[in-house]
Coordinates of C-alpha atoms in Angstrom, one line a residue:
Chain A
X374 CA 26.6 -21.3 14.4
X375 CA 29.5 -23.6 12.9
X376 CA 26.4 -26.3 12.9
X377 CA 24.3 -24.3 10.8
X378 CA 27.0 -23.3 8.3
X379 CA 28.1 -27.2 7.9
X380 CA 24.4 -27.8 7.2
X381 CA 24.3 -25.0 4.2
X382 CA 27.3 -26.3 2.4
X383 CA 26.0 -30.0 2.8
X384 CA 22.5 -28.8 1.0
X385 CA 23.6 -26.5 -1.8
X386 CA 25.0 -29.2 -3.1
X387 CA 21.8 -31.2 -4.2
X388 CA 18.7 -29.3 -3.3
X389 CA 16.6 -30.5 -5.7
X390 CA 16.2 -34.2 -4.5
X391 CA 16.1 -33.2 -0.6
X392 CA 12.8 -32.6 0.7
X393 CA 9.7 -31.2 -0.6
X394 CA 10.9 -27.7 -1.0
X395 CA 11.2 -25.7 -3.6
X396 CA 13.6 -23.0 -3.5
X397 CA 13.5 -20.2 -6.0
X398 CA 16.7 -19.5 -7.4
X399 CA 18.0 -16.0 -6.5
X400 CA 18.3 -14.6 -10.0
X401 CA 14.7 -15.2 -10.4
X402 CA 14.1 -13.4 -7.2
X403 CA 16.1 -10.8 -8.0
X404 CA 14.4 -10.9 -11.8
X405 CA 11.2 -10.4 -10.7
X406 CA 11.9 -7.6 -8.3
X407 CA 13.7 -5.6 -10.7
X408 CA 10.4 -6.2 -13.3
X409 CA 8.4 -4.9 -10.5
X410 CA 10.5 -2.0 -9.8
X411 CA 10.4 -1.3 -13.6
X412 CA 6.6 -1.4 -13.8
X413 CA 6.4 0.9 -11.1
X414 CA 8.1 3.5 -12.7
X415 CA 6.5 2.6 -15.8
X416 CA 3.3 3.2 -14.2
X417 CA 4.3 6.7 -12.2
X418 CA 5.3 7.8 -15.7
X419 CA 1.9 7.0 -17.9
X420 CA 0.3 8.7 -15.6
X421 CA 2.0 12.0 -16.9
X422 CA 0.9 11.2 -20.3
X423 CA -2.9 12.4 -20.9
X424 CA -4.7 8.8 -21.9
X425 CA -8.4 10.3 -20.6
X426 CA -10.3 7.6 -19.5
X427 CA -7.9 4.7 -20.9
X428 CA -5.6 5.8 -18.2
X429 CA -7.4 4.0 -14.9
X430 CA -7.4 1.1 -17.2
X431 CA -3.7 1.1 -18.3
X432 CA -3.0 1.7 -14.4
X433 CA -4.9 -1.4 -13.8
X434 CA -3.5 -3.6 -16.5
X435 CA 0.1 -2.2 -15.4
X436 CA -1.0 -3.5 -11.7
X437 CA -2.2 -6.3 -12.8
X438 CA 0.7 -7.8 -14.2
X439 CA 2.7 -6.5 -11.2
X440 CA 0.5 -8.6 -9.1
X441 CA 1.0 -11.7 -11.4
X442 CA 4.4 -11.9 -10.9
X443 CA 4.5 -11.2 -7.1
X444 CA 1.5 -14.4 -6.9
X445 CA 3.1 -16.7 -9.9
X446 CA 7.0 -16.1 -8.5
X447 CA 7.1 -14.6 -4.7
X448 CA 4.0 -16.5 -3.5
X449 CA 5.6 -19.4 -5.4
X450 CA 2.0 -20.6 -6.7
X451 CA 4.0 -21.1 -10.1
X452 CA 5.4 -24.3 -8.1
X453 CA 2.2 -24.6 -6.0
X454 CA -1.0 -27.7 -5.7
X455 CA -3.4 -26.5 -8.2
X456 CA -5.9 -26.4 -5.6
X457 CA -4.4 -23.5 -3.5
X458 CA -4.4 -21.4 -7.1
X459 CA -8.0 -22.1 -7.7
X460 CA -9.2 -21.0 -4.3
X461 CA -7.0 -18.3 -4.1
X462 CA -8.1 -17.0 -7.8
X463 CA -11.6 -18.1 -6.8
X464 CA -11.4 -15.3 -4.6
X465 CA -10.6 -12.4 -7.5
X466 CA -13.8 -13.9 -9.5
X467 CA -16.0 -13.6 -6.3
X468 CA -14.7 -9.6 -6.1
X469 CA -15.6 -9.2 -9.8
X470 CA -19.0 -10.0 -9.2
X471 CA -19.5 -8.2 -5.7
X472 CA -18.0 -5.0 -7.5
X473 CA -19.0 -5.3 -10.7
X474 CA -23.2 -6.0 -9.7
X475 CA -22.9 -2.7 -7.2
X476 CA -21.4 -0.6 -10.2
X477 CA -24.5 -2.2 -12.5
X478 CA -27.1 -1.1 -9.7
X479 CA -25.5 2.6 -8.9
X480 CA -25.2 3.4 -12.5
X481 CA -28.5 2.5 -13.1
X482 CA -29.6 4.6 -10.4
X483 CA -31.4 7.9 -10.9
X484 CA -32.1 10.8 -8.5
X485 CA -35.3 11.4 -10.3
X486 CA -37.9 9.4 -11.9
X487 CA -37.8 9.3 -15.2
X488 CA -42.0 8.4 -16.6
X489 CA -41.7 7.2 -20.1
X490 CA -44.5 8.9 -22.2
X491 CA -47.2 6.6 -22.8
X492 CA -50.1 7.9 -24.9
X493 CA -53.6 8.2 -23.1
X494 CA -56.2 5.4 -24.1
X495 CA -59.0 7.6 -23.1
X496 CA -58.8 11.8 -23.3
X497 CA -57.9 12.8 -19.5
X498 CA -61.1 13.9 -18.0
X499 CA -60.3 17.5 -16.1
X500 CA -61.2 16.8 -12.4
X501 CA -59.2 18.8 -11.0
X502 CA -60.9 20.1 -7.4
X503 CA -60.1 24.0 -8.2
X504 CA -61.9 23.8 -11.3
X505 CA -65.2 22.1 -9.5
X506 CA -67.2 24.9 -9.1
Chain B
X1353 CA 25.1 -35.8 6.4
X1354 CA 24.5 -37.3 9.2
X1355 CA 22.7 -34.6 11.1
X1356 CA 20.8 -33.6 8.0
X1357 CA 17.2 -34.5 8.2
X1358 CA 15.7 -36.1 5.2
X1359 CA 12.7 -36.8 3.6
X1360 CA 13.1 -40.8 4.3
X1361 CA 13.8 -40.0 8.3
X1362 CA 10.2 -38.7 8.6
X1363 CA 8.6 -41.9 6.9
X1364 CA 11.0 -44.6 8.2
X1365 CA 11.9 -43.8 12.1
X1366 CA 9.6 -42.8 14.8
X1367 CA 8.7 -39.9 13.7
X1368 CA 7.5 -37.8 16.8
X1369 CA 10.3 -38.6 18.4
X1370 CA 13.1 -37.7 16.0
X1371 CA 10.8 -34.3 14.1
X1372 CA 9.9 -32.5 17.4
X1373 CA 8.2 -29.5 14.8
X1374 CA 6.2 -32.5 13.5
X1375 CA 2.7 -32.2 15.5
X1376 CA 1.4 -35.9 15.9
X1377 CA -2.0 -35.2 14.3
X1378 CA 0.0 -35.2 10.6
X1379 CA 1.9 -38.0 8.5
X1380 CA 4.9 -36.5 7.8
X1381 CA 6.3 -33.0 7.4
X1382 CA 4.8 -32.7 4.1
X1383 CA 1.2 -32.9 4.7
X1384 CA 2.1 -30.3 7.5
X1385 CA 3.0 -28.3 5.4
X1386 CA 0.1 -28.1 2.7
X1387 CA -2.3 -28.5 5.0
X1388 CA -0.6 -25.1 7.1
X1389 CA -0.7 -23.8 3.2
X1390 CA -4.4 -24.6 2.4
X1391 CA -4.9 -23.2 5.8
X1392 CA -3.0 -19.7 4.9
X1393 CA -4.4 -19.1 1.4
X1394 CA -7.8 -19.5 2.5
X1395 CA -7.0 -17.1 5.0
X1396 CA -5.9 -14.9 2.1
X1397 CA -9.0 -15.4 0.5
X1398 CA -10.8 -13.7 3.3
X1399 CA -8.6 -11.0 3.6
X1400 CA -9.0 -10.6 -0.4
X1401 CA -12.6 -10.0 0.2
X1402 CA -12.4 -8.0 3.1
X1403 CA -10.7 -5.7 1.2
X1404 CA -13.2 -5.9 -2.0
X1405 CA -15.6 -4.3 0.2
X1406 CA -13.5 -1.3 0.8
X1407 CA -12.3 -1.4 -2.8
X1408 CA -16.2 -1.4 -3.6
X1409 CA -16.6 1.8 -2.1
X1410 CA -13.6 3.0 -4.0
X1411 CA -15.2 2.1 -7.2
X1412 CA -18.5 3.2 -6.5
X1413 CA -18.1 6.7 -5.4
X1414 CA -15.3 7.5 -7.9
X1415 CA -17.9 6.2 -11.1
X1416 CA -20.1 8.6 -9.4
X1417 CA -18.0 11.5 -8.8
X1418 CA -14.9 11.2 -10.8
X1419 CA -14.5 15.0 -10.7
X1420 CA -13.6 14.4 -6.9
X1421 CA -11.0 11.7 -7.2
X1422 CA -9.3 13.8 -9.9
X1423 CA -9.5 16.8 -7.4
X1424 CA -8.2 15.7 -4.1
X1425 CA -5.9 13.5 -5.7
X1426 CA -3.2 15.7 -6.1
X1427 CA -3.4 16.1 -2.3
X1428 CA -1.5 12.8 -2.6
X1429 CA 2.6 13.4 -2.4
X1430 CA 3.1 10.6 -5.0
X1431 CA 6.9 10.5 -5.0
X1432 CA 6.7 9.3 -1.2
X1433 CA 4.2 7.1 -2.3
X1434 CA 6.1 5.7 -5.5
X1435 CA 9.4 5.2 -3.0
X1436 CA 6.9 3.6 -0.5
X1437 CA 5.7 1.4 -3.7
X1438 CA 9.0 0.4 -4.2
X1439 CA 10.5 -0.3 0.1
X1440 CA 7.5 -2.9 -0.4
X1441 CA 8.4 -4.3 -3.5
X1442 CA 11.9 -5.1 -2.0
X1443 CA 10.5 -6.3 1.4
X1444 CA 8.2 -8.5 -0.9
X1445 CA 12.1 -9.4 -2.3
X1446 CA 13.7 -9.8 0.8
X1447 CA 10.6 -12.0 2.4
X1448 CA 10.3 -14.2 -0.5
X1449 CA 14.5 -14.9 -0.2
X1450 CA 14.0 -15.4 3.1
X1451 CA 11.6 -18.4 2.9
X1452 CA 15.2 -19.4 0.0
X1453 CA 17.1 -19.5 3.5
X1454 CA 14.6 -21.2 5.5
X1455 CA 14.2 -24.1 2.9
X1456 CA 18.1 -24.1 2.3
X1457 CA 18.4 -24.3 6.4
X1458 CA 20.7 -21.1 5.9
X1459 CA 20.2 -19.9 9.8
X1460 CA 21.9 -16.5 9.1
X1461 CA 20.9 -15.1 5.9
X1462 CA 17.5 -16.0 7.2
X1463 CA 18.0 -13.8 10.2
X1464 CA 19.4 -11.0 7.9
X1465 CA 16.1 -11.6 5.3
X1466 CA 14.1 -11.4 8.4
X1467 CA 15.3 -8.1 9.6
X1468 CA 15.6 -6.5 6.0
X1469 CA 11.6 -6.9 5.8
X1470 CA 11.4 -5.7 9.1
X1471 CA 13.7 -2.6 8.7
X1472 CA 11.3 -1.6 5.2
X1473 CA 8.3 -2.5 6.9
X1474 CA 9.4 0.3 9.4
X1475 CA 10.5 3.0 6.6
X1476 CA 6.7 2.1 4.7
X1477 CA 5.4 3.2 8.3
X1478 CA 7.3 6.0 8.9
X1479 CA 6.9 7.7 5.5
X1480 CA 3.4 7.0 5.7
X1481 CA 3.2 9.0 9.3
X1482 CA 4.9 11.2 7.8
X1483 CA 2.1 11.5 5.1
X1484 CA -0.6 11.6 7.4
X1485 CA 0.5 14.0 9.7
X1486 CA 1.4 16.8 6.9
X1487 CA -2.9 16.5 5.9
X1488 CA -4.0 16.5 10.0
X1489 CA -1.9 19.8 9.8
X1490 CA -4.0 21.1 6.5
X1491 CA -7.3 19.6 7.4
X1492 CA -7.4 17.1 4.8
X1493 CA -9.5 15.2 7.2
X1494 CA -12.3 12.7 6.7
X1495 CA -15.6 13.6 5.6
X1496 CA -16.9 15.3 8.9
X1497 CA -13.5 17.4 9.7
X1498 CA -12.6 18.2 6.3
X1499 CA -11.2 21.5 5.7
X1500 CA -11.6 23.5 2.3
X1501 CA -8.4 24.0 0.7
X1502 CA -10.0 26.9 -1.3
X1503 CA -11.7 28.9 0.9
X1504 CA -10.2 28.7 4.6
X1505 CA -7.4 30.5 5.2
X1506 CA -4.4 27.7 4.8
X1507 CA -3.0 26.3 7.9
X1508 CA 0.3 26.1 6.5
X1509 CA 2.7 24.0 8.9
X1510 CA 6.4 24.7 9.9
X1511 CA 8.2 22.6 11.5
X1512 CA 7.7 19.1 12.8
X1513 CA 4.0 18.5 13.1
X1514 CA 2.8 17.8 17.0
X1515 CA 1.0 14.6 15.6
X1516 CA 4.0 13.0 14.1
X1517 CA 6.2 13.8 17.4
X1518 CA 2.8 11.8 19.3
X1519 CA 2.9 9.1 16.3
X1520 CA 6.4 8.5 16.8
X1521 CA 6.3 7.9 20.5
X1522 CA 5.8 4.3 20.7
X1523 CA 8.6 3.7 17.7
X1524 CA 11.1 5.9 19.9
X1525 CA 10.2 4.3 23.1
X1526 CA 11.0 1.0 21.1
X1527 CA 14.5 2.4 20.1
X1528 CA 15.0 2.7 23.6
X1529 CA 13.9 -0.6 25.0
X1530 CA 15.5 -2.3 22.4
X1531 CA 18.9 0.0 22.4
X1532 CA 19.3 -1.1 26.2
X1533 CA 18.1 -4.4 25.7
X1534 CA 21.1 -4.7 22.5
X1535 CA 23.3 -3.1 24.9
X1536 CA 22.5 -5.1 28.1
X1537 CA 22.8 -8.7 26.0
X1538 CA 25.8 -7.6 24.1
X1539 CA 27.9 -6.6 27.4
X1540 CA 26.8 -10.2 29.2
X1541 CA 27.5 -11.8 26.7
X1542 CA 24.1 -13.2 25.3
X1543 CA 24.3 -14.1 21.5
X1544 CA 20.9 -15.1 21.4
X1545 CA 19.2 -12.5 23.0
X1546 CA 21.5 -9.9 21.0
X1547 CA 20.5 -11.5 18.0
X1548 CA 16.7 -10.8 18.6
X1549 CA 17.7 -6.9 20.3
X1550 CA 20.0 -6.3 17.2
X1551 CA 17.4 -6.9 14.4
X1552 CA 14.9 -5.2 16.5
X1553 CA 16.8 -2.1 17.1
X1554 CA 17.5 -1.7 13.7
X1555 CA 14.0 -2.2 12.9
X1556 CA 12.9 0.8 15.0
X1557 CA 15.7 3.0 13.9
X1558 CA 14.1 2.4 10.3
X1559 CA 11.4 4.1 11.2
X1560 CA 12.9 7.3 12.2
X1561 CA 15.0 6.7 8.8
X1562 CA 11.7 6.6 7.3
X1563 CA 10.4 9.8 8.9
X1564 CA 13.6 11.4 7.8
X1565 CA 13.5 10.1 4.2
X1566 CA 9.6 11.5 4.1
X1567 CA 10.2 15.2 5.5
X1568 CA 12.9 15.2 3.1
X1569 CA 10.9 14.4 0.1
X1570 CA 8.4 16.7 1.4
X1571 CA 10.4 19.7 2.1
X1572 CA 12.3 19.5 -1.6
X1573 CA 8.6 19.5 -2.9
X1574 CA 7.7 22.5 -0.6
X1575 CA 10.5 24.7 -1.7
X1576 CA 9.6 23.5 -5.2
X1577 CA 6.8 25.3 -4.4
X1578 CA 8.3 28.1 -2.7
X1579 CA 9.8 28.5 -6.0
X1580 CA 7.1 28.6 -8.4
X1581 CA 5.3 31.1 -6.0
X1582 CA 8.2 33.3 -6.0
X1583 CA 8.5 33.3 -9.6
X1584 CA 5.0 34.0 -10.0
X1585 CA 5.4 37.5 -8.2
X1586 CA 7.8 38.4 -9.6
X1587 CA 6.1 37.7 -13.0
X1588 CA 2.7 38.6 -12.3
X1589 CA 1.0 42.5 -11.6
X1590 CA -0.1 42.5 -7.8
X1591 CA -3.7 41.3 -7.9
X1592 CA -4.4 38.8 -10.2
X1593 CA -3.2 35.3 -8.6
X1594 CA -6.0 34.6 -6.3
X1595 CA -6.5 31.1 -7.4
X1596 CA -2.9 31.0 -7.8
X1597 CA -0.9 28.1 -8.9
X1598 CA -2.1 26.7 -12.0
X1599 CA 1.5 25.2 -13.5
X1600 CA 3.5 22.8 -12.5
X1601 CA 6.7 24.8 -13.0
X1602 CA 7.0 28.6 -13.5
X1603 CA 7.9 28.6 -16.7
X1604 CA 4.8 27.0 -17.9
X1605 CA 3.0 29.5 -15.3
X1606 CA 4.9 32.4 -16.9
X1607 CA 3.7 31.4 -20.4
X1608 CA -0.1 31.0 -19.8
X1609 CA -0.7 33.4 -17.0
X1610 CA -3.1 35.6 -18.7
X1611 CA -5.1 33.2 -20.1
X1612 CA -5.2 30.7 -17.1
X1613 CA -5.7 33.6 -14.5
X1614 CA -8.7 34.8 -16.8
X1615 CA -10.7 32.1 -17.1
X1616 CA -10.4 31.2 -13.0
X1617 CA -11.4 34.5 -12.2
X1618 CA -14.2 34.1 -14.5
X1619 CA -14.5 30.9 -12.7
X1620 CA -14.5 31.9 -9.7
X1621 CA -17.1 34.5 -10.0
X1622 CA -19.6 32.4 -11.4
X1623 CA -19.5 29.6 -9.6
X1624 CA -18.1 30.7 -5.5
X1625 CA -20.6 31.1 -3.5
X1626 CA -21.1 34.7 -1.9
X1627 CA -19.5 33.8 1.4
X1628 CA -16.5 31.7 0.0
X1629 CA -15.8 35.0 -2.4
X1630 CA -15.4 37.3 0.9
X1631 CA -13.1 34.6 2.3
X1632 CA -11.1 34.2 -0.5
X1633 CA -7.7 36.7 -0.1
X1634 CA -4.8 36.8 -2.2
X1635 CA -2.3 35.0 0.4
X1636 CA -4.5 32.1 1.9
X1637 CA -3.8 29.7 -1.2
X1638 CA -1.0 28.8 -1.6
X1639 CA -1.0 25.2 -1.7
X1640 CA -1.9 23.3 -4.5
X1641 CA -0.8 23.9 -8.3
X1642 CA -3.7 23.2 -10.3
X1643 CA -4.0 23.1 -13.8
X1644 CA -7.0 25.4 -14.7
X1645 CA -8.2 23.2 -17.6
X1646 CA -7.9 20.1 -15.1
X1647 CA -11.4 21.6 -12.7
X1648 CA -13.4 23.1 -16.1
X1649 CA -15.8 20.6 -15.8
X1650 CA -16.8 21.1 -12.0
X1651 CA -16.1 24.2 -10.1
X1652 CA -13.7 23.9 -7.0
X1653 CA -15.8 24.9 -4.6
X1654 CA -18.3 22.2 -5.6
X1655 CA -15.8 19.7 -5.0
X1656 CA -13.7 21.1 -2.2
X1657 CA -15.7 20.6 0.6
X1658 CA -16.5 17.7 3.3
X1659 CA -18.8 15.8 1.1
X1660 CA -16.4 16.3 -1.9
X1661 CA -13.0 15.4 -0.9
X1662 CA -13.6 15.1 2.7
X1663 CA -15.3 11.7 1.4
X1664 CA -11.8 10.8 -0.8
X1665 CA -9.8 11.6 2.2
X1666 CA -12.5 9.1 4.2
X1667 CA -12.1 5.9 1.7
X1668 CA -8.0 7.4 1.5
X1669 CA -7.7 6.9 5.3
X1670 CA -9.8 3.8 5.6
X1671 CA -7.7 1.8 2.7
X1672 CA -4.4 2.9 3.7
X1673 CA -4.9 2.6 6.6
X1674 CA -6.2 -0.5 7.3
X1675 CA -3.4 -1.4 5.0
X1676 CA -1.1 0.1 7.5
X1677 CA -2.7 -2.1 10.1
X1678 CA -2.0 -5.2 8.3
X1679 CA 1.9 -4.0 8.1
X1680 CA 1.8 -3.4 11.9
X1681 CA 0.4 -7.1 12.2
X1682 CA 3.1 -8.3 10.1
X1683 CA 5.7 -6.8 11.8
X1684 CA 4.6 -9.1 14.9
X1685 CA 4.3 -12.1 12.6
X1686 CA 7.7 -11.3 11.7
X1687 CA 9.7 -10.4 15.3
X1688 CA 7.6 -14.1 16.1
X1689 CA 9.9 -15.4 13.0
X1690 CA 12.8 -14.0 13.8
X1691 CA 12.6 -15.4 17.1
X1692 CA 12.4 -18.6 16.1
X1693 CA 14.7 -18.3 13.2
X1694 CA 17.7 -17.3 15.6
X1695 CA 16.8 -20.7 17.6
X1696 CA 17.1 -22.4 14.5
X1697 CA 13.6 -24.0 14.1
X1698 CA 13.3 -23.9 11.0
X1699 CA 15.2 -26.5 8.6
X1700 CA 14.6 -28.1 5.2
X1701 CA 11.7 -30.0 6.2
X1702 CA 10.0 -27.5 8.6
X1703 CA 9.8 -23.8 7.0
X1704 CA 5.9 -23.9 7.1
X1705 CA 5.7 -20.8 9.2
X1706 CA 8.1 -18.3 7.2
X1707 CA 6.5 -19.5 4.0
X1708 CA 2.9 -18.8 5.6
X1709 CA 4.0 -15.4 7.1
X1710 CA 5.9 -15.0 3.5
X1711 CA 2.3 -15.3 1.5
X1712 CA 0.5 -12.8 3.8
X1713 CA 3.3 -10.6 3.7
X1714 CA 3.2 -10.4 -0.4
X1715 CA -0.7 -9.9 -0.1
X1716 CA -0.3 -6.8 2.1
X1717 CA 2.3 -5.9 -0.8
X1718 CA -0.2 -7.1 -3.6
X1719 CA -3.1 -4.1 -1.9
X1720 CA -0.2 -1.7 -1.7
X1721 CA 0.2 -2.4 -5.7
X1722 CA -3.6 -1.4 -6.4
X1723 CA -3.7 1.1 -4.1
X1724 CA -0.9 2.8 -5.3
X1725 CA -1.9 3.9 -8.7
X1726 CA -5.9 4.0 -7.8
X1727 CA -5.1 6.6 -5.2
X1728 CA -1.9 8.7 -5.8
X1729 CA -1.7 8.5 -9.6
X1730 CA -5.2 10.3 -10.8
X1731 CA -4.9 12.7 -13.6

């Protein structure tokens, strides 16, 4: 225990040139998760209001930038090799298409056939059987 | 300073003899670590689409059927799920300070960061039984045991539910083990091993504070209800609230009974099917408040039935709780940390393992952030 407490008071003193860490400073921690806690009440709240169908996307916007900050500042990719973000992000442009082609295709979908009309070259020729004598 | 390790120590001395985290396939600490990084993220990215698929569902049947989602929505108790919102949030807080302590080589506080994720992780569980076991009772069941809200007679619950007394046997057979195992190393003696039990303990305990903390919430909205009912007999002539329940506080109730109560008989009438109409008596529905303008569009007993909101309830159960599953995983990534962390493996050069656990542990936080409003918050 004494060992461990000698080592924190030997690296406060100069973290930044020890290592390869990167240690968020608490008051950006603590920052960020009262900005998250405020978004959450900000979003529990617009869903009282009556936005019709702007509300799923406010809701979504509002998660959005929840989700930014908990990537950007608690998943530290703010401080992270730009590879890790573009395969990480890769992966939100991949869901957009998987969701966003199903939507396309089910909207498009009918439970009936709809026949455009098309005018008749030649007059219909009535060959009905009950009407064969 | 001389027991510190440094950057320069990995490069200039043998280095597999003087890192023994240091596995002898990498250079030096730091190519450990990204390459443990790379490794995790793209682990994220598979968990990112495995969830797509389930959010594809989500998407799909609600641009079909929006008139369901906004229906069994308010099923949802969205204050539990707000306060579960925000026990994440400040897990996600307490995880991301305690990757701070592992990089700072700050062997306590990341024992006490460790067991603060742990001891929300428990409370998001045991509001979320809590949650679950209050719809089992109702018969808000997937698709093929769905119950009708509407039409059967409502299987209103007292008490503590049978299912969260069988949920919560494994937590309370953990409070056990780990109460005589916290007892047992504190009376020999064993600061290690009371240092694991300790955490542990508490972490099980959380649960049952969770529990607690969700039949709480529930029970105030209850009686909230218990209010509005009463008010509404007192206000209202004897036969008219059979779809009762259309306010969200008496008052409003009070003021737009007669036109409310009108148009849901009228409702009712046109659109109940013969056999729902015989079931439906005055006392069996008491359970949701409904705003009558809210279900114009699509008759309730369109909506209320397995292939209505039973099919909510089944993409409702599936997301959370596969969510769930992925907080039951991290709590065993995390008792694997907290081992370690009270053997003091991890220093300034070798934190690769709470930062990894860290990243899935905000991505199970990241769902809980879209599932939040897309499931509780519908208007």
């Amino acid at each position: 225990m004494s060992e461990s407490t000698n080592s924190v008071a030997d690296t406060s003193s100069h973290e930044e040139h020890h290592g390869f860490a990167h240690p968020m400073p608490v008051w950006q921690l603590l920052a960020v998760f009262f900005a998250l806690v405020g978004l959450t009440l900000l979003t529990v709240w617009q869903a009282t209001l009556d936005l019709g169908s702007a509300e799923l996307w406010v809701s979504l916007l509002i998660a959005t930038i929840k989700a930014s900050l908990v990537i950007l500042f608690f998943m530290h990719m703010i401080h992270d090799k730009p590879l890790n973000a573009i395969v990480f992000i890769s992966a939100f442009v991949f869901v957009a298409l998987f969701i966003g082609f199903t939507l396309m295709d089910a909207l498009q979908n009918r439970d009936v056939l709809e026949f455009k009309e098309v005018p008749p070259a030649n007059p219909p020729v009535a060959t009905s059987p009950a009407n064969v004598p | 300073m001389a027991h510190e390790l440094t950057h320069d120590d990995a490069h200039g001395h043998d280095e597999h003899g003087h890192l023994p985290f240091l596995a002898h396939h990498f250079e030096d600490p730091e190519q450990q670590f990204d390459a443990g990084k790379f490794g995790m993220w793209m682990f994220l990215v598979t968990e990112v689409l495995f969830f797509s698929g389930m959010f594809c569902a989500y998407a799909l049947y609600r641009s079909l059927h929006p008139e369901v989602w906004t229906f069994a929505s308010q099923f949802l108790n969205e204050i539990l799920g707000a306060f579960n919102t925000i026990v994440l949030l400040f897990s996600s807080l307490t995880m991301a300070w305690a990757v701070r302590c592992a990089q700072k080589h700050q062997r306590t506080g990341l024992i006490v960061c460790l067991t603060l994720t742990l001891a929300c992780a428990a409370i998001f569980l045991g509001v979320k039984a809590v949650e679950y076991t209050h719809k089992w009772d109702i018969g808000l069941l997937p698709a093929g045991s769905y119950v009708p809200q509407f039409i059967m007679a409502n299987q209103h619950h007292e008490g503590i539910s049978p299912w969260l007394i069988r949920l919560s046997i494994l937590p309370a057979l953990c409070v056990i083990g780990f109460g005589g195992w916290y007892g047992w190393s504190v009376m020999n003696k064993r600061k290690y091993a009371a240092q694991i039990a300790g955490p542990l303990l508490i972490t099980s305990l959380c649960y049952f504070l969770g529990v607690g903390i969700g039949i709480a919430f529930q029970n105030a909205e209850a009686s909230n209800h218990a209010v509005e009912h009463h008010a509404e007999e007192h206000a209202e002539g004897e036969h008219q609230h059979e779809e009762e329940g259309h306010g969200e506080d008496a008052g409003y109730h009070q003021e737009n009974e007669a036109g409310s109560d009108h148009a849901l008989a009228a409702s009712t009438e046109e659109h109940a099917p013969s056999v729902a109409g015989e079931l439906l008596v005055e006392e069996n529905v008491s359970l949701v408040s409904t705003p009558a303008d809210r279900l114009k569009a699509v008759p309730i007993t369109m909506v209320d039935q397995p292939g209505g909101a039973g099919l909510f309830f089944s993409i409702y159960y599936m997301m959370t709780g596969i969510h769930a599953l992925h907080i039951i995983g991290g709590i065993i990534a995390l008792t694997w940390l907290l081992v370690r962390a009270v053997r003091d493996d991890f220093n300034e050069l070798y934190f690769g393992p709470v930062d990894y656990v860290g990243l899935y542990w905000h991505l199970v936080d990241l769902i809980w952030i879209y599932l939040f409003p897309l499931l509780y918050l519908i208007t």
